[in-house]
CSV table of C-alpha atoms in Angstrom, one decimal:
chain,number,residue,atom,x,y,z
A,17,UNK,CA,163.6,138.9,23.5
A,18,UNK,CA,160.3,137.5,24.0
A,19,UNK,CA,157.1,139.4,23.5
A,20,UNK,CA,154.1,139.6,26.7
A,21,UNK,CA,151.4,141.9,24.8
A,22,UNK,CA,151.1,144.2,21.8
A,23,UNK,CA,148.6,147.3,21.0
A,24,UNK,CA,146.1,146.0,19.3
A,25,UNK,CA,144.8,148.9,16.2
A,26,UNK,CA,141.2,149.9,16.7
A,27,UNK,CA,138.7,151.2,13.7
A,28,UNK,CA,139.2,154.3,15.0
A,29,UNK,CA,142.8,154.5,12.9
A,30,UNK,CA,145.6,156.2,14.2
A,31,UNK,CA,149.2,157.1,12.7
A,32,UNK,CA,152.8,157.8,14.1
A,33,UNK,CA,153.6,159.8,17.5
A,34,UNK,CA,151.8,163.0,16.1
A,35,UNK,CA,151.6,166.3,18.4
A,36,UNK,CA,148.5,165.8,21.1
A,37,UNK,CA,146.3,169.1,19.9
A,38,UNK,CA,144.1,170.9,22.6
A,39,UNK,CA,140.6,170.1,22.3
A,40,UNK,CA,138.0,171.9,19.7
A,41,UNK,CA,135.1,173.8,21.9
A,42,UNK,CA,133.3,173.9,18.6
A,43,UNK,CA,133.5,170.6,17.8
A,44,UNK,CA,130.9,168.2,19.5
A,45,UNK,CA,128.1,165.8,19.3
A,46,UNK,CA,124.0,166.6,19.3
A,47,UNK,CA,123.8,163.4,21.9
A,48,UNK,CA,126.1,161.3,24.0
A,49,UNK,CA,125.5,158.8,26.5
A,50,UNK,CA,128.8,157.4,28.8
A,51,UNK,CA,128.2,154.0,31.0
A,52,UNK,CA,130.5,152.4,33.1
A,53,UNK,CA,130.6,149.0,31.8
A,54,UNK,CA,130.5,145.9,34.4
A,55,UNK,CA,129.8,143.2,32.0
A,56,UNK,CA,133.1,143.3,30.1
A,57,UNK,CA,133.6,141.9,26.6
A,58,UNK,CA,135.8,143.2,23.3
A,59,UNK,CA,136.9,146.7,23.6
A,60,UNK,CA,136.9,148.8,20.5
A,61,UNK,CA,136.7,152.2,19.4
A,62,UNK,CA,134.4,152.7,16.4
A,63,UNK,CA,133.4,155.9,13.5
A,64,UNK,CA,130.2,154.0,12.4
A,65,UNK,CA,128.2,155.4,9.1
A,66,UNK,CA,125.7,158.1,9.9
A,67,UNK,CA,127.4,160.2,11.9
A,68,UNK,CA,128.1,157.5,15.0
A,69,UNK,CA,130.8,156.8,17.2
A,70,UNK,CA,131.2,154.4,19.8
A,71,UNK,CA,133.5,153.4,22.5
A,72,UNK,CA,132.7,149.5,24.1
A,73,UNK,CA,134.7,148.5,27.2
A,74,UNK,CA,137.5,151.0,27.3
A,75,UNK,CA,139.1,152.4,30.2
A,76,UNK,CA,140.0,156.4,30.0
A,77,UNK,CA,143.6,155.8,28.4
A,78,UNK,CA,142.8,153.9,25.9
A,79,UNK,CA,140.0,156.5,24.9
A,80,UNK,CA,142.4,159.3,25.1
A,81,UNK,CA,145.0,157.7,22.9
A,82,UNK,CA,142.4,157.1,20.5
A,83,UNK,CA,141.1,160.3,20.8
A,84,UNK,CA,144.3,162.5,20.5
A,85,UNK,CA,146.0,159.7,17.6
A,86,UNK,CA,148.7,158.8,19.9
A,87,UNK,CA,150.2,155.8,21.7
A,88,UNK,CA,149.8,155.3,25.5
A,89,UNK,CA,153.5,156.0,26.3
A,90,UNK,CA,152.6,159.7,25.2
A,91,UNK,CA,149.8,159.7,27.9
A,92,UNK,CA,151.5,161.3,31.4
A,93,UNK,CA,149.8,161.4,34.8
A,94,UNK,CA,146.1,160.8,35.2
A,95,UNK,CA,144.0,159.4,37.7
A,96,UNK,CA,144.2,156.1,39.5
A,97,UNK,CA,141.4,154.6,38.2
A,98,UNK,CA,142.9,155.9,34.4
A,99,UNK,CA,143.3,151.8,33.5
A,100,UNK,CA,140.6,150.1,36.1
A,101,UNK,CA,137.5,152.1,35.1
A,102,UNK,CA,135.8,151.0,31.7
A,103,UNK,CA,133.2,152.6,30.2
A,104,UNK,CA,131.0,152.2,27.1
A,105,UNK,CA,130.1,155.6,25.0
A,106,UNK,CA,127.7,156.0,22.4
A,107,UNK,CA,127.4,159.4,20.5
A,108,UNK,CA,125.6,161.0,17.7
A,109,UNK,CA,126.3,164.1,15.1
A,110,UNK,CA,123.8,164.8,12.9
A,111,UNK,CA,125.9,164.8,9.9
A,112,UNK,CA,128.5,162.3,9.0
A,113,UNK,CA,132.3,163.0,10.1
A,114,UNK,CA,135.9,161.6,9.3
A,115,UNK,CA,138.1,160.4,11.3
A,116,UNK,CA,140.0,164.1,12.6
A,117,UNK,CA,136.2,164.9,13.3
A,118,UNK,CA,135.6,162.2,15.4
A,119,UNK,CA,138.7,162.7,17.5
A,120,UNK,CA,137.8,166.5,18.1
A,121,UNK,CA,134.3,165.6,19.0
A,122,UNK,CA,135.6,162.9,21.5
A,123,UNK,CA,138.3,165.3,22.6
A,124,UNK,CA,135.4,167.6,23.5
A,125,UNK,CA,133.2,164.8,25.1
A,126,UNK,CA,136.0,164.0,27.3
A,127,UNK,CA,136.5,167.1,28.3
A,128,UNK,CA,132.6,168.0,28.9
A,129,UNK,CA,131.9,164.8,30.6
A,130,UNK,CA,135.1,164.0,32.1
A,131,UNK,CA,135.9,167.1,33.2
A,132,UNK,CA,139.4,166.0,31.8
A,133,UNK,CA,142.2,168.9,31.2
A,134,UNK,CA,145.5,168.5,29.5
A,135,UNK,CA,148.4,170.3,28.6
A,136,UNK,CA,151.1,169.3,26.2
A,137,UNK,CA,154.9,168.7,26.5
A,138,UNK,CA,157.9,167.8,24.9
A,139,UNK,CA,160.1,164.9,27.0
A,140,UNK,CA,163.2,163.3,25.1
A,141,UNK,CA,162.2,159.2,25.0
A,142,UNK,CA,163.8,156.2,24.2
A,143,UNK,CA,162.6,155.2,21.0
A,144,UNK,CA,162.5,152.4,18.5
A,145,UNK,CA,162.9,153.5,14.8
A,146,UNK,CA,161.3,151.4,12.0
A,147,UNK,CA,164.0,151.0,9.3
A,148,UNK,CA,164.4,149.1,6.1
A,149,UNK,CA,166.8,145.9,6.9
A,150,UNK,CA,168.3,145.6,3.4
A,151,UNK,CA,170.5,148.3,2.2
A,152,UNK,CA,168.5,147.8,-1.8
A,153,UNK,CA,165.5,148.5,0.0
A,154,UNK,CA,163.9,145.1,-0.6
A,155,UNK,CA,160.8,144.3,0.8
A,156,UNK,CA,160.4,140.4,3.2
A,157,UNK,CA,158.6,137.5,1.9
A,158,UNK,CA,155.7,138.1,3.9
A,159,UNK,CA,154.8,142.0,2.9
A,160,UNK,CA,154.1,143.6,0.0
A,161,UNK,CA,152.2,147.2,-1.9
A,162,UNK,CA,148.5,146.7,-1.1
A,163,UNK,CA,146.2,147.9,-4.4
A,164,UNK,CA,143.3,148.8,-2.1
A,165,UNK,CA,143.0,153.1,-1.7
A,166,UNK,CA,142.6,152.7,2.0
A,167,UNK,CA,142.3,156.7,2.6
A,168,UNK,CA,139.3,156.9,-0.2
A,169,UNK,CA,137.4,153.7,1.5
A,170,UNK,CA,137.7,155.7,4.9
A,171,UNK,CA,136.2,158.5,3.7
A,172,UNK,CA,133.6,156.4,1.9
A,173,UNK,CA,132.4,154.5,5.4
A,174,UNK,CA,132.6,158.4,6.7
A,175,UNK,CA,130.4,159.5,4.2
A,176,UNK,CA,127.5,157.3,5.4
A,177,UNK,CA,129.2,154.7,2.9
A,178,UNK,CA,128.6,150.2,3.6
A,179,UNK,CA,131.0,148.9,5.5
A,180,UNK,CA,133.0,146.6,3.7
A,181,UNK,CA,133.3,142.8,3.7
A,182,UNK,CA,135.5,140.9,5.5
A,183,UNK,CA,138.7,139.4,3.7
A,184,UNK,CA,139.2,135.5,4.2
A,185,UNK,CA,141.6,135.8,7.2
A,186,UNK,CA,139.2,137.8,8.9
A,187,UNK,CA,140.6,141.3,8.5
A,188,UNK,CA,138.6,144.6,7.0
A,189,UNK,CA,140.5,145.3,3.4
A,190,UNK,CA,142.0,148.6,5.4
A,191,UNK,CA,143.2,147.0,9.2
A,192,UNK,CA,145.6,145.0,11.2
A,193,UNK,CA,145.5,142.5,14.0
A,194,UNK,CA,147.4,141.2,16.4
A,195,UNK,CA,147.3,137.9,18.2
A,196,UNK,CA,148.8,136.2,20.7
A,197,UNK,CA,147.9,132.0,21.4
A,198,UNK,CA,149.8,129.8,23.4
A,199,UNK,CA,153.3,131.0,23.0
A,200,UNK,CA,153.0,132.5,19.0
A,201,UNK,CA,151.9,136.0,18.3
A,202,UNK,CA,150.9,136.7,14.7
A,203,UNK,CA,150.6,140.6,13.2
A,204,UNK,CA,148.4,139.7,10.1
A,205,UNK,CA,146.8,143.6,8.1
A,206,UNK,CA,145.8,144.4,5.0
A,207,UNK,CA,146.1,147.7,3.8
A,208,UNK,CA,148.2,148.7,6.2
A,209,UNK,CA,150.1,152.6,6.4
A,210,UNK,CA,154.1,151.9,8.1
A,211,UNK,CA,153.0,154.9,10.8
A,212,UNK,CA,150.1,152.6,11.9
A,213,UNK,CA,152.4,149.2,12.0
A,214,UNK,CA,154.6,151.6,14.2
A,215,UNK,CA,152.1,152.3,16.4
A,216,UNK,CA,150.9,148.7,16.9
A,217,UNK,CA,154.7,147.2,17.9
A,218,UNK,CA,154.6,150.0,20.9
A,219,UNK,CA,153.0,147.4,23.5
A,220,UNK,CA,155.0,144.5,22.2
A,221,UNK,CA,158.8,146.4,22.1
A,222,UNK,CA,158.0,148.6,25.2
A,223,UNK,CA,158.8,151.5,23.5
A,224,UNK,CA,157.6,154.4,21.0
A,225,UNK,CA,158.2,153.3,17.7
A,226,UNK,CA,158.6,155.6,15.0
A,227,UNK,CA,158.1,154.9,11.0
A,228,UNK,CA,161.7,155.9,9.4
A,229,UNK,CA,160.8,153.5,6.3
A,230,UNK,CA,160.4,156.2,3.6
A,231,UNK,CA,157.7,153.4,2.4
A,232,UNK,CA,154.4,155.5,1.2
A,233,UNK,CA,151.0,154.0,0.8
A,234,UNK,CA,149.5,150.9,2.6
A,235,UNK,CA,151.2,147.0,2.2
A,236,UNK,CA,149.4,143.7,3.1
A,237,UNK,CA,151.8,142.1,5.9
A,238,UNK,CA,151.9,138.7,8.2
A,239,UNK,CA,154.6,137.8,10.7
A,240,UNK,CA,154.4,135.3,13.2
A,241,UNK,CA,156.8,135.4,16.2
A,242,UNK,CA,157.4,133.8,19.3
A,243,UNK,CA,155.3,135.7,22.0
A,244,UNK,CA,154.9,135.0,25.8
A,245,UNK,CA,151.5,135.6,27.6
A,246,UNK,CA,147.9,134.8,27.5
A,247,UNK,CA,145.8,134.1,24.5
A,248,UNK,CA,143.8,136.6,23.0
A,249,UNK,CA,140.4,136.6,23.1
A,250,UNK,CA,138.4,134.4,20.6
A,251,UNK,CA,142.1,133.1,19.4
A,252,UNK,CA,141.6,129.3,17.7
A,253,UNK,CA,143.5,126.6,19.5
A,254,UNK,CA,147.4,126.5,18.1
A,255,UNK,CA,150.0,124.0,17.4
A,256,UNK,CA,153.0,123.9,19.8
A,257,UNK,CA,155.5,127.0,19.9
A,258,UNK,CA,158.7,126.3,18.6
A,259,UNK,CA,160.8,126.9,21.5
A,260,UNK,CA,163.6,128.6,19.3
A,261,UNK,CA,160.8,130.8,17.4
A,262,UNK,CA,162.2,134.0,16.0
A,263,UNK,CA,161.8,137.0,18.5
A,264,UNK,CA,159.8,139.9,16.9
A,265,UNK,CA,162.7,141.5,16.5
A,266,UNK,CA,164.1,138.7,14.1
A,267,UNK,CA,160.6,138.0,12.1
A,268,UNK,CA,160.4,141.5,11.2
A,269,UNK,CA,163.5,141.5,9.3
A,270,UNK,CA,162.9,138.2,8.1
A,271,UNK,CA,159.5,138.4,7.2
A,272,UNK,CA,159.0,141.8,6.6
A,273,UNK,CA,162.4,143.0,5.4
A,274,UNK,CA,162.2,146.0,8.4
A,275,UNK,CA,164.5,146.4,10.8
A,276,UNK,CA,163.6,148.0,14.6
A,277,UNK,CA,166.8,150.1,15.4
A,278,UNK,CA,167.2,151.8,19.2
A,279,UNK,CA,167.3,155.2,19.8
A,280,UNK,CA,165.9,158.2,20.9
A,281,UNK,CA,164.1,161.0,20.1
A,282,UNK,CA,161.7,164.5,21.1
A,283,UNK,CA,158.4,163.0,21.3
A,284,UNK,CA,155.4,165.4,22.4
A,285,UNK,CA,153.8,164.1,25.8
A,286,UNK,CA,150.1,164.7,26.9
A,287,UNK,CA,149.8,165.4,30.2
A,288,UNK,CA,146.8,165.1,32.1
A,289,UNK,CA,145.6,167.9,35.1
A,290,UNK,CA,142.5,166.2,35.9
A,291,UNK,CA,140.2,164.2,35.2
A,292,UNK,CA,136.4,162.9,37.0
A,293,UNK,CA,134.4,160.1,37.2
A,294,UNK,CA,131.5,160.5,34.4
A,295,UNK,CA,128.0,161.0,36.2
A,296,UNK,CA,126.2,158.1,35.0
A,297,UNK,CA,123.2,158.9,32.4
C-alpha cells in the first residue's frame, strides 16, 4: 500500500482523538484580525511568545482541527467552501497563554467571527491502532527515548520564553515532519509524544489512528517509506525511489518497531451547524 499525502503536525501541538469540547465564552483575545489570504504560501498554526497566535494560509478545517486538538476525520459537515477558503489570522492576549488557552481563545474567535456552531457526537469509526510490533516490547533501529522535557520547553515558549534553535535536520528539539519528494516520504521528529505520531499517520493510512503503545514520554524517530504524490514544498531534490520501497506500513515495524493494526472504535465526532464567511477587517 502506497502512501498519497500525510498530516503534517503544526506548532500548535495536538494529541490523540480527544473529545471536541464546546467553546469557552470567557475565554478570548483583546485583538484579532482574520484575512482571506490570495497570495498563498506555507500554512501553519502558531502560539508565539507574548501572548500571540497566528494562523497563515489555512482553510476553516484545518483551523478547527487545530483548534479543538483533533484530526480532520473527526470534523462532520460544514460548508462548501470548509477546504477552498484560506484565511490568515492574527490575534493578541495581553498575557501569555498555553497551549489549552490558545485553543479556547480560537474556539471562541471562530465562533465570534465565523459565526461557527457545533455540536458533538459519538459515531463508531474504522480505526487504525498503534501497537508495539515485538512481543518484548523492543523499540526499531530508527527510534528511541528522547532526553529533552518537551511539556516544560512548551510551557517555557508560553511563558514569553526564546524559541529554541533548530536541531541539524531542521526540526525544533519538541516537533515532527513529514515529507514527501519524488516517490519517498520521510517522518523525521524529535521529541516526539506516540498520541502526536498517531495523529500525523491519519492523512497518510486514511484512517483515525489511535496510540495503543503504552510508550510514555517523547522519542526521536525517522522512517522513510515509499510514498506516491507530489513533493512537498521546499523539499531538496531526491535520489530515485526504490520501486520495491517498504510501504508505511512495513517501515513502521521495521524502523520503528510499531505495528498499525485495523480496527474500530467510538470516536467523538464534531459536527458543524453553521458556519459564515468572516467580514473582512
Amino acid at each position: 500500500m502506497r502512501i498519497t499525502a500525510l498530516t503534517v503536525t503544526l506548532t500548535l501541538l495536538a494529541a490523540g482523538v480527544p473529545r471536541a469540547q464546546a467553546p469557552d465564552p470567557a475565554a478570548a483575545f483583546d485583538v484579532a484580525s482574520v484575512k482571506l489570504n490570495k497570495e498563498g504560501g506555507p500554512s501553519s498554526v502558531r502560539v508565539m511568545p507574548g501572548g500571540m497566535l497566528t494562523v497563515t494560509n489555512n482553510n476553516l478545517r484545518n483551523i478547527i482541527r487545530n483548534a479543538w486538538n483533533i484530526t480532520n476525520d473527526q470534523i462532520v459537515g460544514g460548508p462548501d467552501w470548509l477546504d477552498s477558503d484560506r484565511f490568515d489570522i492574527t490575534a493578541k492576549a495581553s498575557q501569555p497563554f498555553g497551549q489549552d488557552q490558545a485553543r479556547a481563545m480560537l474556539q471562541a474567535l471562530l465562533a465570534d467571527r465565523f459565526g461557527l456552531a457545533t455540536h458533538n457526537e459519538t459515531r463508531e469509526l474504522p480505526v487504525y491502532l498503534l501497537v508495539l510490533a515485538r512481543k518484548d516490547g523492543a523499540l526499531g533501529p530508527q527510534m528511541k527515548k528522547a532526553d529533552v522535557d518537551c511539556a516544560a520547553l512548551f510551557a517555557s515558549v508560553a511563558a514569553g520564553g526564546k524559541m529554541p534553535e533548530r536541531l541539524p535536520n531542521g526540526n525544533l528539539p519538541c516537533g515532527i515532519s513529514v515529507r514527501l519528494n519524488q516517490g519517498q516520504g520521510v517522518v523525521t521528529g524529535n521529541g516526539v509524544a506516540m498520541e502526536q505520531l498517531a495523529r500525523n499517520l491519519v492523512g497518510g493510512v486514511g484512517r483515525i489512528v489511535v496510540d495503543k503503545t503504552g510508550l510514555a514520554g517523547y522519542y526521536d524517530i525517522n522512517v522513510t517509506f515509499a510514498a506516491d504524490g507530489p513533493p512537498s514544498a521546499g523539499a531538496p531534490a531526491a535520489p530515485a525511489p526504490d520501486p520495491g520501497g517498504a510501504s508505511l506500513f512495513t517501515a513502521m515495524q521495521e524502523q520503528l518497531g510499531l505495528k498499525l493494526e485495523p480496527g474500530r472504535a467510538p470516536i467523538s465526532v464534531l459536527v458543524i451547524d453553521r458556519a459564515t464567511r468572516p467580514a473582512a477587517d
